[in-house]
Short mmCIF file of C-alpha atoms and ligand atoms in Angstrom, two decimals:
data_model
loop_
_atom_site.label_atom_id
_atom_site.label_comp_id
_atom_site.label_asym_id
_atom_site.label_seq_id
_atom_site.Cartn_x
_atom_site.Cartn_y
_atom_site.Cartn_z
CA UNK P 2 12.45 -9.98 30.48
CA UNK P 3 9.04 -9.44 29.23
CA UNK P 4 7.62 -10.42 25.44
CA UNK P 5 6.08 -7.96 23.49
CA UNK P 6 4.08 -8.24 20.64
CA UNK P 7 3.63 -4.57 18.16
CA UNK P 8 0.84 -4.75 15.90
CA UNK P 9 -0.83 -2.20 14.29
CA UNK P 10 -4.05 -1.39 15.55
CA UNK P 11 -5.86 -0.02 12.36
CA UNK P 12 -5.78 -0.59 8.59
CA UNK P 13 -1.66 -0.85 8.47
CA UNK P 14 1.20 1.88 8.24
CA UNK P 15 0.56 3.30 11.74
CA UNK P 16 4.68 3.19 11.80
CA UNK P 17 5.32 -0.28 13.46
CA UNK P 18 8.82 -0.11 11.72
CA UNK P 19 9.45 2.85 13.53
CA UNK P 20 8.56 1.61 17.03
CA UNK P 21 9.94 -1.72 16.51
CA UNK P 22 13.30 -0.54 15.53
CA UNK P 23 13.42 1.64 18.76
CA UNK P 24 12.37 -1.27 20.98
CA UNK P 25 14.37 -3.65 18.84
CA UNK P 26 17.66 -1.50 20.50
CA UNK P 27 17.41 -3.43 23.77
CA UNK P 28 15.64 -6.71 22.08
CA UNK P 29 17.50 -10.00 21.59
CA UNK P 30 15.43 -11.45 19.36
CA UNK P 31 12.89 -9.95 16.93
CA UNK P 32 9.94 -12.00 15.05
CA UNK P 33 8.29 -11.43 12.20
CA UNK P 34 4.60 -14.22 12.16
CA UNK P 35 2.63 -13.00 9.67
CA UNK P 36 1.88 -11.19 6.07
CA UNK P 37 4.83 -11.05 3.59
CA UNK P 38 6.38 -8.44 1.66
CA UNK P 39 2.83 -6.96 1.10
CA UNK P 40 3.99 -4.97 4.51
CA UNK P 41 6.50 -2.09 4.37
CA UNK P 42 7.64 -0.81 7.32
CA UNK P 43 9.98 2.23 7.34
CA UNK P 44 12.27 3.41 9.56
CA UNK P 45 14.40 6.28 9.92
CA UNK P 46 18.10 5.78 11.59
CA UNK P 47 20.94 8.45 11.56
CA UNK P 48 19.34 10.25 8.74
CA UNK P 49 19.06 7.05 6.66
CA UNK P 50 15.70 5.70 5.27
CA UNK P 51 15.37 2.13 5.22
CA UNK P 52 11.79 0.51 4.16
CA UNK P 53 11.46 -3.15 5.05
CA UNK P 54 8.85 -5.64 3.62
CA UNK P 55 9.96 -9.44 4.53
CA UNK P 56 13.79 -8.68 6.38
CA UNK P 57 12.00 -8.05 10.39
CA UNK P 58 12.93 -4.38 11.86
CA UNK P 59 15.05 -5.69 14.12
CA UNK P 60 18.20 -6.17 11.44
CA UNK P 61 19.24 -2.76 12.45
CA UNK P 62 20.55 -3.90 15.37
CA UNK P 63 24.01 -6.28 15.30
CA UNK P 64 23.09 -7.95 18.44
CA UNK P 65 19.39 -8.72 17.51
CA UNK P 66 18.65 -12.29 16.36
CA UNK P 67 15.99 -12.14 13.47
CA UNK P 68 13.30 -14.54 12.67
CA UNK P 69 11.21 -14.90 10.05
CA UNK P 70 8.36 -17.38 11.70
CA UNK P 71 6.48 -20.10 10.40
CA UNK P 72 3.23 -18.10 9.46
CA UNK P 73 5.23 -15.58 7.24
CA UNK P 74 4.91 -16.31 3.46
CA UNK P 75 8.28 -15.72 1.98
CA UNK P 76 9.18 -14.61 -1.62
CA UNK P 77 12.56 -15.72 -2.02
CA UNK P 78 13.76 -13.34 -4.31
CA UNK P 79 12.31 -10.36 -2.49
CA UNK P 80 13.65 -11.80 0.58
CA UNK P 81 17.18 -12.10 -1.25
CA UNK P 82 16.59 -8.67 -2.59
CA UNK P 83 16.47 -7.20 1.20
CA UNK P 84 19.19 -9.14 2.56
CA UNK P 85 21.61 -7.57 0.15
CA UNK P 86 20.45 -4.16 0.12
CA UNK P 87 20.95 -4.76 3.84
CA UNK P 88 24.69 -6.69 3.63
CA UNK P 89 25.50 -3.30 1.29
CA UNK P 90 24.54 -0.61 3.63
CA UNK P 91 26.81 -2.48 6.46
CA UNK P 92 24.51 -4.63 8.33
CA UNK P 93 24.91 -8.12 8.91
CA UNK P 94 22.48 -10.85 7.90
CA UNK P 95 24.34 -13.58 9.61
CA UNK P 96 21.84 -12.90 12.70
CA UNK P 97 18.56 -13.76 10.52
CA UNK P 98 16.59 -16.88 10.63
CA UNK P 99 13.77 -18.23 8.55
CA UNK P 100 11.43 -21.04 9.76
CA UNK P 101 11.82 -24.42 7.86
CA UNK P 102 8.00 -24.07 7.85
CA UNK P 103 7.41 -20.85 5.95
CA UNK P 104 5.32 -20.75 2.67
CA UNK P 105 7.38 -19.91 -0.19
CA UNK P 106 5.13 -17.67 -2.61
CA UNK P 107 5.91 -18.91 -6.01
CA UNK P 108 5.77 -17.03 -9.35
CA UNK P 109 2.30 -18.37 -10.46
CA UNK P 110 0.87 -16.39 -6.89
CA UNK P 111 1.84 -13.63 -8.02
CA UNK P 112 -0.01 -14.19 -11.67
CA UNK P 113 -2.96 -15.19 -10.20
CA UNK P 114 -3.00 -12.69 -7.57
CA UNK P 115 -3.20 -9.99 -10.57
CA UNK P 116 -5.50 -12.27 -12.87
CA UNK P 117 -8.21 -12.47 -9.78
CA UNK P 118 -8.04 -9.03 -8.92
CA UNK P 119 -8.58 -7.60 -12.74
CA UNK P 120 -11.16 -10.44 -12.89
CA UNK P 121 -13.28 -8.78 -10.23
CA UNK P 122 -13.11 -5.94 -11.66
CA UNK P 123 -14.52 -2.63 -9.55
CA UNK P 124 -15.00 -5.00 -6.88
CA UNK P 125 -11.21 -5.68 -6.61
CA UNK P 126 -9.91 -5.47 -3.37
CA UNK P 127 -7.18 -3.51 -4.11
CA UNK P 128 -4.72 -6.08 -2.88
CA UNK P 129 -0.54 -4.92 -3.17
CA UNK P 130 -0.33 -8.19 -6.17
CA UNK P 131 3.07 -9.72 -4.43
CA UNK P 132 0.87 -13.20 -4.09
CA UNK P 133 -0.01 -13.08 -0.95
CA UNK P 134 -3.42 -13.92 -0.88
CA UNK P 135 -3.19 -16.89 -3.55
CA UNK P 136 0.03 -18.04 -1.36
CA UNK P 137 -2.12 -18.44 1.59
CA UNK P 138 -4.76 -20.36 -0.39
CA UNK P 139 -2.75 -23.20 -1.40
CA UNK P 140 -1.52 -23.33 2.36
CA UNK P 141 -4.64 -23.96 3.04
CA UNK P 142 -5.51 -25.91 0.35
CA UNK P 143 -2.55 -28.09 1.71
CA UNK P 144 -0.63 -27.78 -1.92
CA UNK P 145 1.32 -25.34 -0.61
CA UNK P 146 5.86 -25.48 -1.07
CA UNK P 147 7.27 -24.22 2.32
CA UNK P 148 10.72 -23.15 2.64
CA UNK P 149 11.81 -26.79 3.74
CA UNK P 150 10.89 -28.16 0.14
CA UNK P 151 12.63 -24.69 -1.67
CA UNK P 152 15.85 -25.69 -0.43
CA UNK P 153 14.63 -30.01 -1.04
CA UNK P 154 16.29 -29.63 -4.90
CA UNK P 155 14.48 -32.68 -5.78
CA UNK P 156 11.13 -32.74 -4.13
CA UNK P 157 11.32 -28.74 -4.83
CA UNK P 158 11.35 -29.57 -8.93
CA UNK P 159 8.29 -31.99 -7.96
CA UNK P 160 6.29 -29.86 -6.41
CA UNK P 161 6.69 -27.36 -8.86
CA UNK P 162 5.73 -29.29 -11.56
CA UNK P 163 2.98 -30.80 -9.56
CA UNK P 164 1.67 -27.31 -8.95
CA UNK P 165 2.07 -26.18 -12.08
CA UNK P 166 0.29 -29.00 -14.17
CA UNK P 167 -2.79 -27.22 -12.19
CA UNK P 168 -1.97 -23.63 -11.89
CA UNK P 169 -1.57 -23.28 -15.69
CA UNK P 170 -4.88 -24.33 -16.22
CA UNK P 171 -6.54 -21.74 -13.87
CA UNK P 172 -4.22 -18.96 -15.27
CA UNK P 173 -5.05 -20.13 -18.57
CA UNK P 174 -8.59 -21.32 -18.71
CA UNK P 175 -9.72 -19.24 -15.84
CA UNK P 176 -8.36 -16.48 -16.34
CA UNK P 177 -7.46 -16.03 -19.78
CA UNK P 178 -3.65 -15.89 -19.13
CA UNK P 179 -0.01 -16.91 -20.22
CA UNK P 180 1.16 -20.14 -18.61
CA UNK P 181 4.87 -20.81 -16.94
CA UNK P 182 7.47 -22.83 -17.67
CA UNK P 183 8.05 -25.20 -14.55
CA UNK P 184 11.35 -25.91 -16.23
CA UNK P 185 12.18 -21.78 -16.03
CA UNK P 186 11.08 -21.55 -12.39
CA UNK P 187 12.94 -24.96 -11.09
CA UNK P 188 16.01 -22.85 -12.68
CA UNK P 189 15.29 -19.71 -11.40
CA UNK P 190 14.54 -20.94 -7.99
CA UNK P 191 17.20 -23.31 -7.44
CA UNK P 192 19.24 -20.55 -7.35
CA UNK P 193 17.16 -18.62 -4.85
CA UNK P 194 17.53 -21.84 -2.88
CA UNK P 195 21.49 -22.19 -2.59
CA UNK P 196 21.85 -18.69 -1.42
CA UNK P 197 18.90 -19.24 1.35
CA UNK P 198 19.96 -22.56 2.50
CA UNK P 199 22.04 -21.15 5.20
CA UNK P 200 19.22 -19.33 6.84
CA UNK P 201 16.48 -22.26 6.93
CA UNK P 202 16.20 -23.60 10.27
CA UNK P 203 13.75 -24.60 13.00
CA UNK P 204 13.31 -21.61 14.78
CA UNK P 205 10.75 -23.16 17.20
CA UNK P 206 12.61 -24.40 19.79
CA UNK P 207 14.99 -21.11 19.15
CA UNK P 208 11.94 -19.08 20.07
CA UNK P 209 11.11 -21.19 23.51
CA UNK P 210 14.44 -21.57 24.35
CA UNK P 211 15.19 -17.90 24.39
CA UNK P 212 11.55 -17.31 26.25
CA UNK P 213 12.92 -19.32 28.78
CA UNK P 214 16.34 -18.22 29.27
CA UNK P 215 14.52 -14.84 29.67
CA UNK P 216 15.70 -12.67 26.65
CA UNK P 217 13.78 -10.34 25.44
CA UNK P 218 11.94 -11.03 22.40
CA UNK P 219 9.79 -8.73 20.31
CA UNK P 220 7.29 -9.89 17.62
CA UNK P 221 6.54 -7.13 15.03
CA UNK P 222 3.07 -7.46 13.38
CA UNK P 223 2.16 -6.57 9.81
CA UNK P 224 -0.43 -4.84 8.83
CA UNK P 225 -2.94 -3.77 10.91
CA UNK P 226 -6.29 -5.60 12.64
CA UNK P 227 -8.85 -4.63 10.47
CA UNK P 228 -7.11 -6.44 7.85
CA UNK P 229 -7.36 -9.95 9.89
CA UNK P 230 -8.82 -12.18 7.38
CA UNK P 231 -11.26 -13.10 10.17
CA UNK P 232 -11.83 -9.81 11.76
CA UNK P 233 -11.62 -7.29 9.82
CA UNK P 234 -13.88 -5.76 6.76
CA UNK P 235 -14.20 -8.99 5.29
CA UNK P 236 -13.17 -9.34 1.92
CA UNK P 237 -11.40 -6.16 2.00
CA UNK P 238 -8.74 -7.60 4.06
CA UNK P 239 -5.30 -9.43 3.50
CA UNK P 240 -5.36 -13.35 4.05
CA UNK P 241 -3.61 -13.57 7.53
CA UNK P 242 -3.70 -12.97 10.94
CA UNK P 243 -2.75 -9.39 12.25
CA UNK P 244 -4.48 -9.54 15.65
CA UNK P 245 -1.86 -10.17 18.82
CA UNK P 246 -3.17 -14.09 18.47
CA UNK P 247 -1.54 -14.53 15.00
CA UNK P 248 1.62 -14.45 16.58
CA UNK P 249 1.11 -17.88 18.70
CA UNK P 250 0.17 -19.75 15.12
CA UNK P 251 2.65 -17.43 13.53
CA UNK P 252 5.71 -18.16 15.71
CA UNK P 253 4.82 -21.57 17.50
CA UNK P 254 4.99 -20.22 21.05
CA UNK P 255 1.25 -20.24 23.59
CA UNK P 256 -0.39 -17.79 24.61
CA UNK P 257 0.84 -17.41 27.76
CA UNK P 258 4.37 -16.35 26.97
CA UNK P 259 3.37 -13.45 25.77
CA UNK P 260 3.32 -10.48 28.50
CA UNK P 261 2.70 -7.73 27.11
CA UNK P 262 0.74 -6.12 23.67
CA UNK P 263 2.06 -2.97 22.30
CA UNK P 264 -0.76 -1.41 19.68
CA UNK P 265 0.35 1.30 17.36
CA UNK P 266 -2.05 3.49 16.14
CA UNK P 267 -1.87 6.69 13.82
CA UNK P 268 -3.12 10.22 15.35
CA UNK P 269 -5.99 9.96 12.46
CA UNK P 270 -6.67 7.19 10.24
CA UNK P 271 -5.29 5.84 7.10
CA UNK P 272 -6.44 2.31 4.94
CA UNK P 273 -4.60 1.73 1.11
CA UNK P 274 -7.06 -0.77 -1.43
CA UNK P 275 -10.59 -1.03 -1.06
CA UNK P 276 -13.08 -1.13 1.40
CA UNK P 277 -15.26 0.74 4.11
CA UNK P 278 -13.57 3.68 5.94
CA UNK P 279 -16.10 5.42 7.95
CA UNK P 280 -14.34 8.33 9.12
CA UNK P 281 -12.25 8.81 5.74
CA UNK P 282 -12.32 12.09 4.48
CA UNK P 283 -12.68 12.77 0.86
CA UNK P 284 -11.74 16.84 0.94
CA UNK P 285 -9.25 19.90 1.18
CA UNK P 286 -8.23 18.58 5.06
CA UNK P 287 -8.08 14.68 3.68
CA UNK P 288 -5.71 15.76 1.30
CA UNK P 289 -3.79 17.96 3.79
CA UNK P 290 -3.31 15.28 6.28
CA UNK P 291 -1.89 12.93 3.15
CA UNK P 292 0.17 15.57 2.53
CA UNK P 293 1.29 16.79 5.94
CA UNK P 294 1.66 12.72 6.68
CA UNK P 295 3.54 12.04 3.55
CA UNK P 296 0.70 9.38 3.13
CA UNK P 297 1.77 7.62 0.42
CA UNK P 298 2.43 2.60 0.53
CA UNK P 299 5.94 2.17 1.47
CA UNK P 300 5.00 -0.89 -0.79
CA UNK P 301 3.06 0.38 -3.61
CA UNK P 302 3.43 4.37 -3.59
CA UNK P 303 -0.28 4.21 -3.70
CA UNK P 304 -1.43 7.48 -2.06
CA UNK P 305 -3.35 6.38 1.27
CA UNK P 306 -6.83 7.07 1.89
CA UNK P 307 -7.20 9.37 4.84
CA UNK P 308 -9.80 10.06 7.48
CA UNK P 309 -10.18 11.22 11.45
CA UNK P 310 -9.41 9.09 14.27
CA UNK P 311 -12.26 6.35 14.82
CA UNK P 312 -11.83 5.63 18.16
CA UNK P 313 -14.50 2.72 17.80
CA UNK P 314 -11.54 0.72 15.73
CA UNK P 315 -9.00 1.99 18.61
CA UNK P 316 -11.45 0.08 21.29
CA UNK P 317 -12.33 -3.14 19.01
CA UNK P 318 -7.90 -3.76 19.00
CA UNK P 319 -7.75 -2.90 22.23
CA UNK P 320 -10.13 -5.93 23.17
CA UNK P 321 -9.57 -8.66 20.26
CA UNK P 322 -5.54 -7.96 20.82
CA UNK P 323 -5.77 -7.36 24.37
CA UNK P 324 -3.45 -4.58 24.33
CA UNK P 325 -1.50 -3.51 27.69
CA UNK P 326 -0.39 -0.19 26.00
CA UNK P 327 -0.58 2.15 22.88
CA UNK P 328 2.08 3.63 20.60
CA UNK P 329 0.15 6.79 19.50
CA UNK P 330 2.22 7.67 16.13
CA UNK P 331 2.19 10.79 13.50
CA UNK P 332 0.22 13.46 15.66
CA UNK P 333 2.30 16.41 14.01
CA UNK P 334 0.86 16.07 10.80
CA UNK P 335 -2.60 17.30 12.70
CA UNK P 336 -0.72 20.68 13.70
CA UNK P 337 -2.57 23.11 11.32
CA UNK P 338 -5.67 21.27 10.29
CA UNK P 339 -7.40 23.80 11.56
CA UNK P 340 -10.22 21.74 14.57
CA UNK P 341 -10.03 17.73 14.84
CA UNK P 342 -12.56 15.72 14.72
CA UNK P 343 -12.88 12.32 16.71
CA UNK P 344 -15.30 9.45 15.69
CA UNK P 345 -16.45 8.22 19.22
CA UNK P 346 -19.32 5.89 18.09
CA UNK P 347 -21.00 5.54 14.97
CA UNK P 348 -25.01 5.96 14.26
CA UNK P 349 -26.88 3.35 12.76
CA UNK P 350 -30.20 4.28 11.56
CA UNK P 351 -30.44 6.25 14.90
CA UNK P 352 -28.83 3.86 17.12
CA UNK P 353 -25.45 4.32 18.65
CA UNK P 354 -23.05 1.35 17.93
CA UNK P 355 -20.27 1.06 20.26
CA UNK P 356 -18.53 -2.08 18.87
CA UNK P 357 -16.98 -2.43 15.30
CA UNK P 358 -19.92 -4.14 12.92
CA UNK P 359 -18.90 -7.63 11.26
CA UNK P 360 -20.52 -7.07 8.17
CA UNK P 361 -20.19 -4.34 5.01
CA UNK P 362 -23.72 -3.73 5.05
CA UNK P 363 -24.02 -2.81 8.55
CA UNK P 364 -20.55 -0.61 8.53
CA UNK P 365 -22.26 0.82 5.25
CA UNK P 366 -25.12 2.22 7.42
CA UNK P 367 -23.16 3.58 10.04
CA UNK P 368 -22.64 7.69 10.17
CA UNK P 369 -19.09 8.25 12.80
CA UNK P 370 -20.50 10.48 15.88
CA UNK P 371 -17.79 13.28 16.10
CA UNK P 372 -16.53 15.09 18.73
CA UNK P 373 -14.66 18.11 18.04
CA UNK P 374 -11.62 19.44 19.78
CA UNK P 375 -9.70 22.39 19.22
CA UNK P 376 -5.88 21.96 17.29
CA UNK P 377 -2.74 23.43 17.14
CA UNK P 378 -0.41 25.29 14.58
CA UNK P 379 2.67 24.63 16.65
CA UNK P 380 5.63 22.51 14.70
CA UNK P 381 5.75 19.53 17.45
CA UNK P 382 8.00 17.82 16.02
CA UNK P 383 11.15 18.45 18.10
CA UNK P 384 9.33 18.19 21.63
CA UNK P 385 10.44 15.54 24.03
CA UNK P 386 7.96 16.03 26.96
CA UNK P 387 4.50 15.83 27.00
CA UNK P 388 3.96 18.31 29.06
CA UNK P 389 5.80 20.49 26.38
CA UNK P 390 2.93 19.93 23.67
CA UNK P 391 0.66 22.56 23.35
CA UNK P 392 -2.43 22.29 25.63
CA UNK P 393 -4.75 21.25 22.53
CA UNK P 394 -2.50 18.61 21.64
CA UNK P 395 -2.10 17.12 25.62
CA UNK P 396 -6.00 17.22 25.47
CA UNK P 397 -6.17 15.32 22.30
CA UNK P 398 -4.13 12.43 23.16
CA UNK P 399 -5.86 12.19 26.88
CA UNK P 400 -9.09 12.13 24.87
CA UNK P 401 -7.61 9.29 22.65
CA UNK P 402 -6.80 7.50 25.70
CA UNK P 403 -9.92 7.78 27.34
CA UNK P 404 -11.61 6.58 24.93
CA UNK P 405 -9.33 3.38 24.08
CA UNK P 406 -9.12 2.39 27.73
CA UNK P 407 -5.71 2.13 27.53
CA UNK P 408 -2.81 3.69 28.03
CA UNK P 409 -0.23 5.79 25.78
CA UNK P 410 2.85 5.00 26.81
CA UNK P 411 4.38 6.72 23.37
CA UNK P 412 3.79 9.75 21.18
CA UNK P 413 5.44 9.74 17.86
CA UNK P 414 6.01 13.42 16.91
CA UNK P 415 7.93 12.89 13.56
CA UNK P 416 9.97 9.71 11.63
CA UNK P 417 12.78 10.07 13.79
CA UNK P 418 14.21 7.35 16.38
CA UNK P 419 14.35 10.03 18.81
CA UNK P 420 11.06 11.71 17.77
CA UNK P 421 8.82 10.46 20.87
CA UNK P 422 7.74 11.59 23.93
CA UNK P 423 7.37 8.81 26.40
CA UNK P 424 5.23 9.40 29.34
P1 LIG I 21 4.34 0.51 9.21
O1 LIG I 21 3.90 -0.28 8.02
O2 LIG I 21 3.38 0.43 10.33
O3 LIG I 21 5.74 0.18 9.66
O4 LIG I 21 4.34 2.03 8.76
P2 LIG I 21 4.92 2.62 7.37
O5 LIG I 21 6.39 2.63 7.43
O6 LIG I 21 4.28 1.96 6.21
O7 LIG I 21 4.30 4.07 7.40
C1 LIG I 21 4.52 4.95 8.47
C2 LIG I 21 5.21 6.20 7.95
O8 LIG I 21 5.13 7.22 8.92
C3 LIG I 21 6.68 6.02 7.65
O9 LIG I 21 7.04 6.85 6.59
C4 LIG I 21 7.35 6.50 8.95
O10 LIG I 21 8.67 6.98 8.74
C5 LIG I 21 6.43 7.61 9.34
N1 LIG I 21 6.31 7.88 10.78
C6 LIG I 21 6.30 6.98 11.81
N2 LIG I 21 6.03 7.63 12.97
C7 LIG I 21 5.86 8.93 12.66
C8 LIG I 21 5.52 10.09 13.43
O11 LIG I 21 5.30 10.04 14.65
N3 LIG I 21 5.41 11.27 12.74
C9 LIG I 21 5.62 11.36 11.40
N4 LIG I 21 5.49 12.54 10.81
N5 LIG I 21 5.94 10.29 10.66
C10 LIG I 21 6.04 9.10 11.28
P1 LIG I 22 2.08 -2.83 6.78
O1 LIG I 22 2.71 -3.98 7.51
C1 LIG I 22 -1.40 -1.29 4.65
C2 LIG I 22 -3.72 -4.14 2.27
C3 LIG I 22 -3.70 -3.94 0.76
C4 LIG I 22 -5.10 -4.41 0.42
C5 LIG I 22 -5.29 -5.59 1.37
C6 LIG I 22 -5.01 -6.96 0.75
O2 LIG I 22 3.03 -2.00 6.03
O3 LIG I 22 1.18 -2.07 7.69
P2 LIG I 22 -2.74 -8.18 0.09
O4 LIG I 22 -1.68 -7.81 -0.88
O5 LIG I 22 -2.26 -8.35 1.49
O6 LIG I 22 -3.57 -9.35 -0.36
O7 LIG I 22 -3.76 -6.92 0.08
O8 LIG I 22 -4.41 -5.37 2.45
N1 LIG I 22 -2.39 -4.27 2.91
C7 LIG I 22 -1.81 -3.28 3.63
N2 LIG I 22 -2.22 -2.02 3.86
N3 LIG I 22 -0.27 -1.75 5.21
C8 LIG I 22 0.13 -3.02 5.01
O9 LIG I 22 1.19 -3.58 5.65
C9 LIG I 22 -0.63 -3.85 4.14
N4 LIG I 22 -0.53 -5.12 3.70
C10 LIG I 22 -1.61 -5.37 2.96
O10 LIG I 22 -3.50 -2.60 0.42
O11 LIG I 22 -6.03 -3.44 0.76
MG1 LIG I 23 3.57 -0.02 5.98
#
């Protein structure tokens, strides 16, 4: 049975949830490796709405086992939060697993989180302020408490004041802000720790061992690859790994057990917080494809930023996450836009740049080179085969393809589990 990895091949919210909860139907294990509840992926079951931020997509199913890996950071009341929301609505936790190994993000991450970004001031990043970023600093600081110590009551309370005795000085001296208790957030925590106890386990050898015995295991990314702290728009980025290789440090399996990677990319383009967005579109259609889209975080509620399809982005994931196929999601919300516009390189001071630039200044420069293909005002959204869609729309997702190099495999015509055409 093959491994997939699903990540999202642009700025986030391309509707991985979706796809990995259809996938997740004939998966045996599912695997979240990255990001924490910054992500919120939403899926639509039975006329339900579920949106999930730490809890992996894969809970839907009873017979899925669900693993929260080693590179995920993990806020354990959020976490808590989910799997009750989940236990009431009827589904099972008893089939979720979280890696011994996981960062725990800790009260004074999320402080900081929202100290730093009001410190920078209109140069914030625009980050979702659940800690992630500060979380990820201290694991690489190597100060970091990982689920292991949470549920360690005595070398938990250590930590924690350890931590603290520094933390309160940045927040307060830094930053101008109110200091914890460590005494409050032992309490509060130890709590958090009792209930999670039962879920903390090496999931490492769970992981090989279920490679090997040849069940089919899915890892679901977060966010999307220009948010990779290393290659995407650098600093406008979250502090992890999105790209199809943050799943080997995310999950403790090589390289080669993966066999196949699933991108997921939106019929136009969408980025929430700061940073370049070449193709975004600040006008009358912008705000009819938010609208159309329903483009507002699953996380935040922040309305999303929205823009054309920048096929340039679509060929940088297709080569830094080597993807075998593409999930092309949300083309209704094009039908009756009037024309659509492609980005298909950009122009730099009158040269044409192929591959995405690494730095702001550069991306600052370049102007996207459209092409423009006619649209439709059809509803698509209950049409099953492709060669159902109206001509305009078949031509637009060929073009897509083209242009990636790759194949879609999937078009997402609406929320739905069963709104896709496979090909
Ligand atoms: P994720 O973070 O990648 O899982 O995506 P989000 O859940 O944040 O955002 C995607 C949104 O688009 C959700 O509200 C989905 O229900 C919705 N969605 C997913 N696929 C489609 C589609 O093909 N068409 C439409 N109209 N909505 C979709
Ligand atoms: P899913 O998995 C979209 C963005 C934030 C901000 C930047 C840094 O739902 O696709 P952070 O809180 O991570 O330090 O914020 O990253 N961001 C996302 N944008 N979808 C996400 O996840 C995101 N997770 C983080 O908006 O710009
Ligand atoms: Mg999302």
């Amino acid at each position: 049975m093959p491994t997939k990895v699903v990540i999202g091949a642009q700025w986030g919210d391309e509707g991985k949830g979706k796809t990995i909860d259809i996938l997740a139907g004939k998966a045996d294990v599912v695997v979240r490796t990255s990001g924490g509840n910054n992500a919120g992926h939403t899926i639509e079951a039975d006329g339900v709405t579920y949106k999930l931020h730490v809890m992996p997509s894969g809970i839907l199913n009873p017979k899925t086992l669900n693993i929260i890996g080693n590179g995920v950071v993990v806020d354990p009341k959020v976490l808590l939060e989910e799997i009750d929301g989940m236990e009431e609505k009827g589904f099972s936790t008893r089939n979720l697993m979280v890696d011994a190994r996981a960062h725990v993000i800790m009260p004074y991450h999320i402080v900081l989180d929202g100290l730093s970004e009001a410190a920078r001031g209109k140069g914030d990043i625009g980050t979702t302020k659940r800690g992630i970023g500060p979380c990820y600093m201290d694991k690489a600081e190597r100060s970091g408490i990982r689920m292991c110590d949470l549920i360690d009551t005595e070398k938990f309370a250590r930590r924690v004041r350890e931590n603290l005795a520094i933390k309160n000085k940045m927040i307060e001296l830094v930053y101008g802000g109110t200091p914890l208790d460590p005494e409050a957030v032992i309490a509060e925590y130890a709590a958090y720790a009792d209930r999670l106890r039962p879920y903390v386990k090496d999931t490492v050898p769970v992981l090989y061992e279920s490679i090997k015995a040849g069940k089919e295991v899915l890892f679901e990314g977060a966010q999307g690859i220009l948010l990779d702290i290393d290659l995407g728009t650098y600093p406008y980025v979250t502090s992890s790994h999105p790209i199809s290789g943050g799943v080997c440090v995310g999950s403790g399996i090589g390289p080669k057990m993966i066999d196949e990677c699933i991108g997921i990319l939106k019929g136009y383009t969408t980025r929430v917080g700061n940073g370049p967005f070449p193709t975004e579109l600040e006008d009358e259609t912008g705000e009819m494809i938010r609208r159309k889209g329903h483009e507002f975080g699953a996380t935040t509620g922040r309305p999303r930023r929205t823009g054309w399809f920048d096929a340039v982005i679509a060929k940088y994931a297709v080569r830094t996450s080597s993807l075998t196929s593409i999930v092309l999601n949300k083309i209704d919300p094009l039908g009756g836009v009037g024309k659509i516009k492609i980005c298909v390189a950009y122009d730099m001071d009158g040269t044409v740049i192929n591959d995405f630039p690494p730095t702001l200044e550069a991306l600052a420069k370049c102007k996207p080179i459209y092409e423009e293909m006619e649209g439709w005002d059809e509803d698509i959204s209950n049409i099953k085969e492709f060669d159902r869609l109206p001509a305009a729309a078949q031509n637009y997702v060929k073009r897509i393809e083209e242009l990636c190099g790759c194949k879609i495999t999937t078009i997402g015509v609406g929320p739905g589990r069963d709104q896709n055409i496979e090909r």
